[in-house]
Amino acid sequence: MSADRPERGFFRGAELTRFALLAGVMIAGWAWFLNRPTPPAAGTLAPGTTTVGAQKAAPPLKPDTGPEFADLRDDTRLSFRDNAAYIALLERVRSKTPAALAAEARSDILFTHLRDNPKGHRGVPVHIVGTALRILSYEVEKSISPSGRMYEAWVVTPDSQKYPYLCVFDEAPPGLPIGPNVHERIAFNGYFLKWMAYVGGDKGRIAPMLVGRIGWDANAARTAEAPPFSATRTPWFALGIGLLLLYGIARWFGQMRRLSNLLPSARSRRRTLDRPRERSPEPPLPPEQVGQWLANLEAGKIPPDDEPS
């Protein structure tokens, strides 16, 4: 046995690699848990705007009854007869600062309110917070938007479930993702125009159309509200996974210690293998064979230094 053979201590085989892998997973998981982004609070808009919460005493509804809104028809596509009300709401949005629009937007108006009484909410400012499933951009005439572009965000909220709001705006925050599948957490303050018809999944559908401003923070969490991993359940879920991982590592570590105590160490095995072997004593010769050997020795038939065999 070579004396310079490296000794092997507590870990044997691939145990060290497995332990390092488990420890790395645990450290990465806890780092994510402690530094995970949190979704913005309900009512939070982009920096520089205000936060709109639940109103204790909701003021009476004041729908817009101007001549621009007289010819509006719900459950139809946007048409020429809707242009007057549409442009009037766009100009109304541009005439207000984001903070002023957020201050007057009502958070007590739900999806069902707009559906049950669309005429009673015509031109009323509404505040929603939800997840934009898609955000699209398209060119328009300068008479509609000075920039020549308009944007629309299809937003689902807890009260609308899988049915989206159609939120139209002409100013997008820098860096706002544009595409058919974005899942961005946003807030929106806008005036209700009408229930607009559209085609979704080869099927005719309708959505409440709001004209206003979007609020989006690039540093906020970009997570959709999808059960079962809600904002309140995720920390407890991550904590449970971390505790289970710690329990698994502790139990595996204990088994390794017991196994190490039962097996001989590398040093003791080396001492045993390097110890010189002693020759076992040979069994004595029978008396007859010893006598024959002595007789042959006296007769000179064998050398004196030969041993009997």
Tab-separated table of C-alpha atoms in Angstrom:
chain	number	residue	atom	x	y	z
A	1	MET	CA	0.000	0.000	0.000
A	2	SER	CA	1.489	3.376	-1.016
A	3	ALA	CA	2.246	5.679	1.901
A	4	ASP	CA	1.533	8.869	-0.112
A	5	ARG	CA	-2.023	7.871	-1.086
A	6	PRO	CA	-4.394	10.795	-0.241
A	7	GLU	CA	-6.672	10.192	2.692
A	8	ARG	CA	-10.439	10.457	2.375
A	9	GLY	CA	-12.224	12.020	5.290
A	10	PHE	CA	-15.886	12.599	6.095
A	11	PHE	CA	-17.248	12.800	2.514
A	12	ARG	CA	-17.015	9.706	0.323
A	13	GLY	CA	-17.656	9.467	-3.392
A	14	ALA	CA	-20.037	12.134	-4.751
A	15	GLU	CA	-21.414	13.186	-1.342
A	16	LEU	CA	-19.486	16.469	-1.344
A	17	THR	CA	-20.877	17.411	-4.762
A	18	ARG	CA	-24.429	16.631	-3.673
A	19	PHE	CA	-24.041	18.582	-0.469
A	20	ALA	CA	-22.678	21.595	-2.368
A	21	LEU	CA	-25.617	21.388	-4.808
A	22	LEU	CA	-28.199	21.300	-2.015
A	23	ALA	CA	-26.489	24.158	-0.203
A	24	GLY	CA	-26.409	26.209	-3.410
A	25	VAL	CA	-30.121	25.639	-4.027
A	26	MET	CA	-30.916	26.658	-0.457
A	27	ILE	CA	-28.797	29.827	-0.608
A	28	ALA	CA	-30.256	30.854	-3.975
A	29	GLY	CA	-33.795	30.224	-2.750
A	30	TRP	CA	-33.382	32.296	0.386
A	31	ALA	CA	-31.689	35.075	-1.595
A	32	TRP	CA	-34.700	35.199	-3.910
A	33	PHE	CA	-37.097	35.113	-0.968
A	34	LEU	CA	-35.407	38.009	0.829
A	35	ASN	CA	-34.985	40.144	-2.303
A	36	ARG	CA	-38.140	39.213	-4.229
A	37	PRO	CA	-39.966	42.143	-5.866
A	38	THR	CA	-43.339	43.059	-4.454
A	39	PRO	CA	-46.285	44.050	-6.617
A	40	PRO	CA	-47.298	47.672	-6.410
A	41	ALA	CA	-50.021	48.573	-3.976
A	42	ALA	CA	-53.529	49.024	-5.282
A	43	GLY	CA	-53.894	52.466	-6.756
A	44	THR	CA	-50.189	53.102	-7.371
A	45	LEU	CA	-49.394	54.928	-10.591
A	46	ALA	CA	-46.168	56.010	-12.190
A	47	PRO	CA	-43.842	58.317	-10.208
A	48	GLY	CA	-45.197	61.844	-9.862
A	49	THR	CA	-48.858	60.841	-9.602
A	50	THR	CA	-51.084	60.236	-6.617
A	51	THR	CA	-52.535	57.127	-5.054
A	52	VAL	CA	-56.275	56.635	-5.185
A	53	GLY	CA	-57.797	54.476	-2.463
A	54	ALA	CA	-61.304	53.422	-1.539
A	55	GLN	CA	-63.564	56.397	-1.077
A	56	LYS	CA	-65.488	56.573	2.184
A	57	ALA	CA	-68.350	58.667	0.796
A	58	ALA	CA	-68.767	58.277	-2.957
A	59	PRO	CA	-70.147	61.406	-4.628
A	60	PRO	CA	-73.197	61.084	-6.887
A	61	LEU	CA	-72.596	59.937	-10.427
A	62	LYS	CA	-72.536	62.689	-13.034
A	63	PRO	CA	-72.638	61.131	-16.491
A	64	ASP	CA	-71.772	63.301	-19.436
A	65	THR	CA	-74.961	64.251	-21.256
A	66	GLY	CA	-73.374	66.536	-23.859
A	67	PRO	CA	-74.360	66.366	-27.526
A	68	GLU	CA	-71.156	64.417	-28.335
A	69	PHE	CA	-72.463	61.468	-26.324
A	70	ALA	CA	-76.022	61.466	-27.676
A	71	ASP	CA	-75.331	59.139	-30.605
A	72	LEU	CA	-73.199	56.564	-28.781
A	73	ARG	CA	-74.287	52.948	-29.220
A	74	ASP	CA	-73.018	50.207	-26.904
A	75	ASP	CA	-72.071	46.683	-28.000
A	76	THR	CA	-70.852	47.966	-31.384
A	77	ARG	CA	-67.459	48.598	-32.901
A	78	LEU	CA	-65.949	52.076	-32.819
A	79	SER	CA	-67.514	53.982	-35.718
A	80	PHE	CA	-67.813	57.465	-37.188
A	81	ARG	CA	-70.708	58.369	-34.878
A	82	ASP	CA	-68.433	57.743	-31.844
A	83	ASN	CA	-65.650	60.070	-33.007
A	84	ALA	CA	-67.044	63.239	-31.438
A	85	ALA	CA	-67.252	61.713	-27.942
A	86	TYR	CA	-63.946	59.895	-28.434
A	87	ILE	CA	-62.037	63.077	-29.375
A	88	ALA	CA	-63.771	65.038	-26.604
A	89	LEU	CA	-62.525	62.564	-23.979
A	90	LEU	CA	-58.991	62.628	-25.416
A	91	GLU	CA	-58.914	66.425	-25.156
A	92	ARG	CA	-60.312	66.233	-21.630
A	93	VAL	CA	-57.484	63.867	-20.620
A	94	ARG	CA	-54.830	66.155	-22.134
A	95	SER	CA	-56.246	69.158	-20.316
A	96	LYS	CA	-55.607	67.569	-16.914
A	97	THR	CA	-52.365	66.694	-15.177
A	98	PRO	CA	-51.850	63.036	-14.206
A	99	ALA	CA	-52.338	63.953	-10.539
A	100	ALA	CA	-55.585	65.813	-11.233
A	101	LEU	CA	-56.969	62.950	-13.300
A	102	ALA	CA	-55.997	60.424	-10.619
A	103	ALA	CA	-57.647	62.550	-7.926
A	104	GLU	CA	-61.031	62.592	-9.647
A	105	ALA	CA	-61.005	58.983	-10.899
A	106	ARG	CA	-63.400	56.775	-8.935
A	107	SER	CA	-62.239	53.409	-7.597
A	108	ASP	CA	-65.728	52.420	-6.406
A	109	ILE	CA	-66.993	51.738	-9.954
A	110	LEU	CA	-66.684	48.076	-10.881
A	111	PHE	CA	-66.960	46.080	-14.073
A	112	THR	CA	-70.538	45.074	-13.296
A	113	HIS	CA	-71.584	48.704	-12.704
A	114	LEU	CA	-70.498	49.671	-16.193
A	115	ARG	CA	-72.309	46.690	-17.678
A	116	ASP	CA	-75.557	47.182	-15.797
A	117	ASN	CA	-75.807	50.926	-16.452
A	118	PRO	CA	-73.546	52.133	-19.270
A	119	LYS	CA	-75.497	55.343	-19.926
A	120	GLY	CA	-75.341	56.284	-16.248
A	121	HIS	CA	-71.519	56.086	-16.346
A	122	ARG	CA	-70.895	57.780	-19.690
A	123	GLY	CA	-67.867	60.076	-19.371
A	124	VAL	CA	-67.339	59.210	-15.670
A	125	PRO	CA	-63.641	58.919	-14.636
A	126	VAL	CA	-62.809	55.387	-13.495
A	127	HIS	CA	-59.723	54.054	-11.716
A	128	ILE	CA	-58.639	50.413	-12.195
A	129	VAL	CA	-55.589	48.367	-11.203
A	130	GLY	CA	-54.881	45.089	-12.947
A	131	THR	CA	-52.757	43.115	-15.376
A	132	ALA	CA	-52.327	44.184	-18.983
A	133	LEU	CA	-52.408	41.008	-21.058
A	134	ARG	CA	-51.486	42.829	-24.243
A	135	ILE	CA	-50.511	46.379	-25.163
A	136	LEU	CA	-50.751	47.464	-28.791
A	137	SER	CA	-49.716	50.593	-30.668
A	138	TYR	CA	-50.975	51.905	-34.005
A	139	GLU	CA	-50.816	55.018	-36.178
A	140	VAL	CA	-53.674	57.501	-36.261
A	141	GLU	CA	-54.366	60.855	-37.817
A	142	LYS	CA	-52.861	63.973	-36.262
A	143	SER	CA	-56.370	65.235	-35.583
A	144	ILE	CA	-56.841	62.377	-33.104
A	145	SER	CA	-53.386	62.365	-31.509
A	146	PRO	CA	-50.685	65.028	-31.914
A	147	SER	CA	-48.009	62.319	-31.846
A	148	GLY	CA	-49.721	60.344	-34.592
A	149	ARG	CA	-49.883	57.223	-32.417
A	150	MET	CA	-52.406	55.675	-30.064
A	151	TYR	CA	-52.070	52.806	-27.599
A	152	GLU	CA	-54.520	50.312	-26.203
A	153	ALA	CA	-54.075	48.010	-23.226
A	154	TRP	CA	-56.331	45.024	-22.582
A	155	VAL	CA	-56.460	44.826	-18.795
A	156	VAL	CA	-58.040	42.248	-16.503
A	157	THR	CA	-58.811	43.075	-12.880
A	158	PRO	CA	-59.962	41.011	-9.881
A	159	ASP	CA	-63.557	42.131	-10.428
A	160	SER	CA	-63.567	41.605	-14.198
A	161	GLN	CA	-62.081	38.094	-13.918
A	162	LYS	CA	-61.153	36.895	-17.437
A	163	TYR	CA	-63.037	39.709	-19.201
A	164	PRO	CA	-60.773	42.670	-20.044
A	165	TYR	CA	-61.127	46.415	-20.030
A	166	LEU	CA	-60.051	48.228	-23.197
A	167	CYS	CA	-57.879	51.141	-22.010
A	168	VAL	CA	-56.948	53.681	-24.702
A	169	PHE	CA	-54.210	56.320	-24.239
A	170	ASP	CA	-51.921	58.428	-26.425
A	171	GLU	CA	-48.902	58.802	-24.095
A	172	ALA	CA	-46.913	55.726	-23.098
A	173	PRO	CA	-44.368	55.699	-20.236
A	174	PRO	CA	-40.760	55.169	-21.404
A	175	GLY	CA	-39.916	51.488	-21.625
A	176	LEU	CA	-43.518	50.268	-21.568
A	177	PRO	CA	-43.533	46.821	-23.223
A	178	ILE	CA	-45.585	46.584	-26.400
A	179	GLY	CA	-46.836	43.242	-27.643
A	180	PRO	CA	-49.638	40.676	-27.693
A	181	ASN	CA	-48.473	38.851	-24.542
A	182	VAL	CA	-46.912	41.158	-21.939
A	183	HIS	CA	-48.582	40.485	-18.538
A	184	GLU	CA	-47.685	43.868	-17.020
A	185	ARG	CA	-49.030	45.214	-13.736
A	186	ILE	CA	-50.585	48.623	-14.459
A	187	ALA	CA	-52.979	51.231	-13.131
A	188	PHE	CA	-55.280	53.264	-15.336
A	189	ASN	CA	-57.342	56.428	-14.876
A	190	GLY	CA	-59.767	57.077	-17.694
A	191	TYR	CA	-63.234	58.144	-18.757
A	192	PHE	CA	-65.772	55.509	-19.706
A	193	LEU	CA	-66.838	55.847	-23.353
A	194	LYS	CA	-68.890	52.790	-24.297
A	195	TRP	CA	-69.048	49.011	-24.494
A	196	MET	CA	-67.094	48.200	-27.628
A	197	ALA	CA	-67.572	45.025	-29.644
A	198	TYR	CA	-64.556	43.034	-30.780
A	199	VAL	CA	-63.661	39.527	-31.918
A	200	GLY	CA	-61.726	37.342	-29.487
A	201	GLY	CA	-61.018	33.662	-30.062
A	202	ASP	CA	-63.261	33.545	-33.180
A	203	LYS	CA	-66.107	34.776	-31.041
A	204	GLY	CA	-67.857	38.109	-30.691
A	205	ARG	CA	-67.214	39.824	-27.374
A	206	ILE	CA	-67.610	43.227	-25.739
A	207	ALA	CA	-65.365	45.249	-23.417
A	208	PRO	CA	-65.763	48.569	-21.558
A	209	MET	CA	-63.666	51.206	-23.287
A	210	LEU	CA	-61.830	53.769	-21.130
A	211	VAL	CA	-59.953	56.795	-22.478
A	212	GLY	CA	-57.263	58.162	-20.177
A	213	ARG	CA	-53.720	57.687	-18.858
A	214	ILE	CA	-51.798	54.569	-17.937
A	215	GLY	CA	-49.602	54.213	-14.849
A	216	TRP	CA	-46.685	51.791	-15.007
A	217	ASP	CA	-43.441	51.470	-13.052
A	218	ALA	CA	-40.519	49.648	-14.658
A	219	ASN	CA	-39.159	48.740	-11.205
A	220	ALA	CA	-42.408	47.216	-9.996
A	221	ALA	CA	-43.059	43.485	-10.057
A	222	ARG	CA	-44.326	42.268	-13.411
A	223	THR	CA	-46.525	39.503	-12.194
A	224	ALA	CA	-50.045	38.608	-13.169
A	225	GLU	CA	-52.576	37.651	-10.526
A	226	ALA	CA	-52.748	33.917	-11.098
A	227	PRO	CA	-53.778	31.478	-8.339
A	228	PRO	CA	-52.585	29.715	-6.308
A	229	PHE	CA	-49.409	31.814	-6.010
A	230	SER	CA	-50.975	35.051	-4.855
A	231	ALA	CA	-49.056	37.867	-3.205
A	232	THR	CA	-50.073	36.641	0.264
A	233	ARG	CA	-49.420	32.940	-0.288
A	234	THR	CA	-46.045	33.146	-2.023
A	235	PRO	CA	-43.955	34.081	1.107
A	236	TRP	CA	-45.435	31.200	3.138
A	237	PHE	CA	-44.910	28.798	0.233
A	238	ALA	CA	-41.253	29.829	-0.112
A	239	LEU	CA	-40.754	29.567	3.660
A	240	GLY	CA	-42.191	26.034	3.694
A	241	ILE	CA	-39.923	24.943	0.836
A	242	GLY	CA	-36.899	26.394	2.640
A	243	LEU	CA	-37.698	24.568	5.881
A	244	LEU	CA	-38.177	21.269	4.036
A	245	LEU	CA	-34.831	21.750	2.329
A	246	LEU	CA	-33.120	22.459	5.647
A	247	TYR	CA	-34.708	19.348	7.161
A	248	GLY	CA	-33.519	17.218	4.222
A	249	ILE	CA	-29.942	18.515	4.497
A	250	ALA	CA	-29.859	17.988	8.293
A	251	ARG	CA	-31.175	14.442	7.994
A	252	TRP	CA	-28.735	13.581	5.213
A	253	PHE	CA	-25.864	15.080	7.230
A	254	GLY	CA	-26.806	12.943	10.259
A	255	GLN	CA	-26.886	9.782	8.180
A	256	MET	CA	-23.447	10.596	6.793
A	257	ARG	CA	-22.066	11.027	10.324
A	258	ARG	CA	-23.480	7.694	11.472
A	259	LEU	CA	-22.080	5.990	8.389
A	260	SER	CA	-18.684	7.580	8.974
A	261	ASN	CA	-18.618	6.304	12.573
A	262	LEU	CA	-19.496	2.750	11.510
A	263	LEU	CA	-16.907	2.455	8.733
A	264	PRO	CA	-13.167	2.361	9.553
A	265	SER	CA	-11.239	5.459	8.676
A	266	ALA	CA	-8.831	5.568	5.765
A	267	ARG	CA	-5.845	5.823	8.130
A	268	SER	CA	-6.806	2.708	10.100
A	269	ARG	CA	-7.390	0.763	6.882
A	270	ARG	CA	-3.980	1.809	5.614
A	271	ARG	CA	-2.249	0.778	8.842
A	272	THR	CA	-3.929	-2.614	8.647
A	273	LEU	CA	-2.913	-3.170	5.039
A	274	ASP	CA	0.682	-1.944	5.530
A	275	ARG	CA	1.353	-4.165	8.601
A	276	PRO	CA	3.891	-6.970	7.741
A	277	ARG	CA	2.390	-10.430	7.617
A	278	GLU	CA	3.686	-13.033	10.091
A	279	ARG	CA	4.235	-16.614	8.902
A	280	SER	CA	1.967	-19.086	10.627
A	281	PRO	CA	3.786	-21.950	12.401
A	282	GLU	CA	4.002	-25.177	10.442
A	283	PRO	CA	2.428	-28.294	11.988
A	284	PRO	CA	4.915	-30.760	13.659
A	285	LEU	CA	6.159	-33.808	11.677
A	286	PRO	CA	4.954	-37.272	12.611
A	287	PRO	CA	7.439	-39.294	14.830
A	288	GLU	CA	7.964	-41.904	12.099
A	289	GLN	CA	9.058	-39.229	9.584
A	290	VAL	CA	11.421	-37.662	12.145
A	291	GLY	CA	13.002	-41.063	12.893
A	292	GLN	CA	13.475	-41.826	9.205
A	293	TRP	CA	15.153	-38.449	8.729
A	294	LEU	CA	17.584	-39.080	11.622
A	295	ALA	CA	18.487	-42.499	10.190
A	296	ASN	CA	19.195	-41.050	6.776
A	297	LEU	CA	21.268	-38.321	8.403
A	298	GLU	CA	23.458	-40.878	10.230
A	299	ALA	CA	23.855	-42.888	7.061
A	300	GLY	CA	25.043	-39.762	5.230
A	301	LYS	CA	22.230	-39.819	2.725
A	302	ILE	CA	21.207	-36.185	3.305
A	303	PRO	CA	23.257	-33.029	4.035
A	304	PRO	CA	23.518	-32.057	7.704
A	305	ASP	CA	21.923	-28.637	7.174
A	306	ASP	CA	18.808	-29.962	5.462
A	307	GLU	CA	15.566	-29.897	7.405
A	308	PRO	CA	13.104	-32.729	7.553
A	309	SER	CA	10.079	-32.254	5.282
